[in-house]
Amino acid sequence: MNKKIIACCSLVGILLSLSCQKSFLNVQTTTPTPSNDPSVANDLVTGAYSSLIFIDAGGGWNYDTHGISFIAATNIMSDDADKGSFALDQPGINDLDNFTETSGNPFVAALWNGYYAGIARTNNALNALAVAAIDSATVRRLNAEMRFIRGYYYFNLVRFFGGVPIVLYVPSGPRAANTDTTLVTRPSAADVYSKVIIPDLQFAMDNLPLKGQAIKGRITKGAAETLLAKVNMYLKNWQQVFDLTKDVINSGQYSLVSDYSTIWKEVGDNNAESIFEIQTGQFNNSDAGIPLYSECQGPRNNGATWSNPSFPYAPTGDLGWGFCTPSLSLINAYEANDPRKIATIIFVNHDSSTTLWDGFVIPPGSGVQSPYYNYKAYHSEKLESFFNNRDRQIKNVHILRYAEVLLMNAEAATQLGGDAMTPLSQVRARVGLTTASATQMDVWNERRIELAMEHDRFFDIVRQGRAAQVMQAAGKNFKAGINELLPIPGTQIALSGGRLVQNPGY
Amino acid sequence: MKKSLTIGSPRSYAIKKFLLVMKLSFLLVLLGSLQVSATVKGQTDITLKLDNTAISKVFTNIEKQGVYRFLYNSRLKDIQEQVSIDVSNTGIKEVLNKIFEGKDLTYKLLENNLIVVLSRLPALQDIQVTGKITGASGEILSGVSVTLKGTSRGTTTDNNGSFTLTVPENGTLVVSYIGYVDQEIPVNSQSVLNIKMEQSSKALDQVVVVGYGSQRKIDVTGATATVKGSELVKQPVLTATQAMQGKVAGVQITSSGQPGSQPSVRIRGTGSLIGGAEPLYVVDGIITSDITNINTADIVNVDILKDASSTAIYGARGSNGVILISTKQGARGKMQISYSGNVGIQSATHLVKMANAKQYADYVSAATFGITTVPVTGVSTNWYDQILRNAVEQDHSITVSGASDNTKYLLSVGYTNDQGIVINNDFKRLTVRTNDEFKLANNLRLGIMASYTNGVNQNVNLGTAYNDAYRAAPIIPGRVNGKYGNTSLYQNVGNPILDINNNNYHATDNRLQGNAFLEYKPVGWLTLRSSIGADWDNVVDRGYIYQFFADTATFITPGGNQSNPNSTLSFTTANSLHWVWDNTITFNKRFGDHNFTLLVGTTSEQISSTSSYASVQGVPADPNLWYLHNGNRALPFTNDGFGTNQTRNSYIGRLNYSLLDRYLLTANFRADASSNFPAKNRWGYFPSVGVGWVITKEDFMQSQKIFDLLKLRGSWGQAGNDFTQAGAAGYTLTLLQNLPYYFGGGSSSGSAISQIIDKDLKWETTTEYDFALEFSTLSSRLTGELSYYSKIVKNALINVLVPSTLGSFNPSGGQGYVLTNAASVQNRGVEISLNWHDKIKKDFSYSIGGNITFNQNQVVGLNGGQPYIDGPIGANQPYVTKTNNGQPIGSFYVQKVIGVFQSLAEVDAYTDKNGRILQSGAQPGDFKYEYNANGQLDSVYAGSYQPKAYYGANIALNYKSFDLSIGGYGTMGGKIYNGKKAFRQSLLDNIEASTATNQWTNANHSQTEPRANGGNLPASTYYIESGSYFRINNINIGYTLPEAILQKTRVITRLRVYVAAQNPFTFTKYSGFTPELQPPTPTSASLTNAPPSGSSPTSAGIELNAYPTVRTISLGVNIGF
């Protein structure tokens, strides 16, 4: 009997020892490290670029950089466009359009979340580049690309919100904000310009190649220089604006394209005028544009069946959600015979049907929600690249183009007493218009028309110090001293433990 | 009778002494009247002077002198005779002779100064008796104690249930076995005695399953409870836990009526904050987290381990309590076949009444002061009627079982079909189980338990449909002549019927769960056991979304944005394998009054899973063509996949010690290592100790007749939680992949580190102590238990929402979060349970039982100091709960409504101290919100979903062949946030009928309801309602055919028919669909920031689109052959 016991005990002993192999517990795959695998840093850089298109796959409802929240807080808020769709659709955008938004506005929250998520991508990429086994020249260029995107994101944030927390590194953990309160404390807007935006763009400008030497789609020296000029324009450093724009003009990299109406079509992608353009295209057998960018601005029906049998995607349907409709204020701002009017705005005929440039037929006005739609956002599902994912239609978004450089140069010239006429008339001549004078107001008006629906109008009138006047003239309930900035999202204030201070009036 | 005790043939003094002590204690325990003391050695003379003293007392006096010990039966004739004696320095023999003079007594002096006192009467003839002892249904009982009454002579049955014992021909055998009623059998000169034992109905004699073993209930020092399988099968519900609702104090179970769902269980409050708040399930010793595959008819008992001292044996998995499920086994005897089945009708109850077309139109018009008018269509659609239906539910199972000398077998087949009350829904489940045991040798057993489940679930797009049904305007028709009303055109809300009909979700689940063990008992006190269990699960989810356009082929009126230009077919295939290997050694030995059971062992487990996902578009609508290769490759297609792997390795130990069966001690220790944590924090150590005192076993309690049982117990222990959500390693960074960008005209794939992580992630640890009093009184008619517990979860793991500036991104939308050890949560409470059962006359018996648990839940420490906000509802209410120190988890934190403005004068009069009008834009009929002294809008804590108390009650009556049982449960003190009401996003969303009726108007100056409005109100106390309710969840009336009739059939041995009503009555003030909200609270709709998957108690109690309460009336039968 004793033998049996000993035998059993030793058997069990063996079993016990078998089950305690250490490696048994190491099941987690660890993240590849950039020091071992150069593709990690490269991929993180591409991932940061990708944040220009989208952050969350849900379509920019929660994390947005250039989707519906961006459109709402730039075009729709300005006097160039109205919310569109039908009255009760998306009350949050209604609130932005009517300046009744509160700190709980989900679109405002999506912008805050989206831009900081994008900034985190650039910071992570910069971290990885610091240890990556890549040659130093490439690392310098990639660093510069990342810092351009980061600077651009902060520039948008500071224009939306004023001073925002400066985050230039990857926080260590969930309680990082307890040890570094700057992560949830608002500096002044001036600090954001001087501590992040200008140094980042300066670095980018100093370390990036000219457009002619860069791969299409990558950030160039010209982009950094133009954005730095624009930043200085907001800071009213007119000499810098003038010098930087002059430098871009003299670089010989850019020129105006002859047909204004092609700029926003696929044929205009990365044209001679393009300086900084968000690239979109096909990915994984599907469209991968900015979520909803075209769809949310597409003409929307009003109970009528539309008939376009040669458009196989929606032969009987409409084109989108009908947001961001050009305003009468904008329509009335065009000079007679300015071809930019019909290149920018889809005018829906009330009594007969309307045919778009690709042959798509919109029925008479009564079957359509709005008489005006944004042509610059229109994507042809027939004549342009389309892989049947309407939510992600391919549509490059032009953030900086050469015409704006000329107009910035002209504006600086009006301030400095230089030659504003030459650059201004260059812009106007392209569309067959003559130029009588080149006052500050002329340049401002030209900016509005040339860059209409290109996401700058609202920022411009705030920068120009006439937002209340312009908006009230357009019949908007704009409150001076309040509505120049968006409210800080209430959730973020709560999560900061109250450290984030709300903008006045919200 | 031989006048000596059988002591065996001792080989050494030590063994001899040991065996003697053991025998002595046997006598003591079994006869209770033998008096023994054992102390000294050596020969000494006696000096003694006593007058008129009972002989037994004389012995006591002699013993007091410290040399001799006496052993006698107190019932011996003459032993209480009085004698007088006066001796000094006299030899013991002389003294005894003197005392025994003229008495029928004699003595024997054994070595070691033991004196056995015996009767002088002539002895009867001894005979050898053999026999077999079985249970009521013929199963073999081994280890049964068989003793000769009045002696220590005895034996135990062997593995065949047989015994052999030499006894006097007129003796009486006392047969006793744990869990069975003791029996006394007169020998009457028979040489063969086969004895059938009956299971004890006394709960305290019952054996309960504890982790890695079983114990007599009376010996348990922790907080455990048992629910019998026979109780559970009375209810026509899918999952055993749902049938346990209200039956056990300290266990709160919430369920939804959704077919195939598993109810959520909270044992002694909510401690853990994330997905890991559910208890651990152990089915026949095998750890699992999902018991929807278990056929309730297969269950013998469910044992619940509630406190940390009981659950510590499960260490890292035990902090939320453990539910142990034991399935049936074949019983010795002839083969038994049984069938049980029921068929029922289900319907939705407690539906929310929505406004009709006129109320709706009036309301919209009032909200816009007449600007918006609603077209009159002559239609008034009740959308819930359109998507709900009466459904049929049925459940059948057949079991064949039996056992022979060396084999036990059981085979059961079950089939369930639950149509569900939502159109298109359907759930079918087939289960096959076999439990077999083989005796390979006298001391070697092999057991195999295996079950196969095939579940087919025809799911519906419920979240969207419910949300849409609540919002859709009643003026739009649902479906006319096959064409749908176009709600999307009118108000941008999908048609709920179309939401459901345009999707075809079909999930097939094949699951094999099995367990094999080998148990070796080389000697009686040693058990070696090795068991390996495996759980393999294969789920194939097929989804097909039909192609349809916003045209007249689909809609009555074309337009709107509810359309799907290309059909989509998707397949998700998920495979998981979970294996557990346990090895244990159990020593069980009694040393005199000391009984020890020591268990040591190891266990290791692995859970690995892989899933793959693929979808294509443009597959034709014919279901026969729903395969991926039929997709149109010119349209987008995707393929993706995921995998997880978790391992654990543990060492376990437990000591049970009882002294005199009345002083009890249990000590546990478990060391656990889990792959879910970084190496430095991987090991967790979980000790526990429990003590018990069975007061009624004390000598001083022997004379009282009030209590049959009185037991005090207390325990302290620690258990852990290693966050068992699949794939949530938590401490490793994962890359977000496939982020496109375009360089040089082509696409590149990027990646992102989209989260920040807590590199110091560690266990959450529960420390709990509890005290309890158990009693049984009035001839065991009243039994009860009273407990107090206090448990603190330290380092509770939570997905903490972090400021977006930290850069943590939530891929499913919503605020970014980080998994971290974030809080300490305390639950303190009192549990009371009482059961009364009695018999009135022969034919009528009844029982009444009830239990109540008072629980206080509180956050006692926030690690890092930040409160956690959660519970987003739509656009204007980004969060409605705040989990903060001193408050229950998930407390609602909202603006306080202090009234409704009745006039503009009231608006103007509502000012701060400086005279500034606080709500300057308000109109009469708008809410008046509370502002603080500084004139700022204030938020207040307004309760949480955590109930202050929850309770259950049940009544059972038996009269002749009829039986009736009624069960109910409820909660008190919890609050519910009426999220669906708060979610009203647009003026054109429908309102509830009561909102339309009660709204503030110039004629109706309501103080609580606002004027007609367009929704989008801020989060406030207006949406908070009482969550208290009481539900009678089961009424069951049965009739059992009398035995006399059954005997005539010769085939049927048992037949019971019954009618059951499930959820017939609910009493609540809550205005929503159900106050019983099963977490994770479903959230929905595009603008809602959906909480992280797995949801959390920090957002519990928000009703957004709960499955309505399902009432079932069913008819059932149980037949035995």
mmCIF file of C-alpha atoms in Angstrom, chain B residues 143 335 382 497 692 695 717 768 853 855 913 1109:
data_model
loop_
_atom_site.group_PDB
_atom_site.id
_atom_site.type_symbol
_atom_site.label_atom_id
_atom_site.label_comp_id
_atom_site.label_asym_id
_atom_site.label_seq_id
_atom_site.Cartn_x
_atom_site.Cartn_y
_atom_site.Cartn_z
ATOM 1 C CA GLY B 143 -18.388 4.729 2.795
ATOM 2 C CA MET B 335 -32.913 2.035 -16.517
ATOM 3 C CA ASN B 382 -48.690 51.959 -33.158
ATOM 4 C CA ILE B 497 -40.380 47.224 -39.774
ATOM 5 C CA GLY B 692 -17.814 28.083 12.423
ATOM 6 C CA ILE B 695 -23.785 25.737 18.990
ATOM 7 C CA GLY B 717 -10.848 36.211 2.610
ATOM 8 C CA GLU B 768 -14.338 40.467 2.311
ATOM 9 C CA THR B 853 -30.588 41.726 0.958
ATOM 10 C CA ASN B 855 -26.723 46.459 0.142
ATOM 11 C CA LYS B 913 -28.181 87.511 -5.624
ATOM 12 C CA THR B 1109 -40.779 42.145 -20.351
#
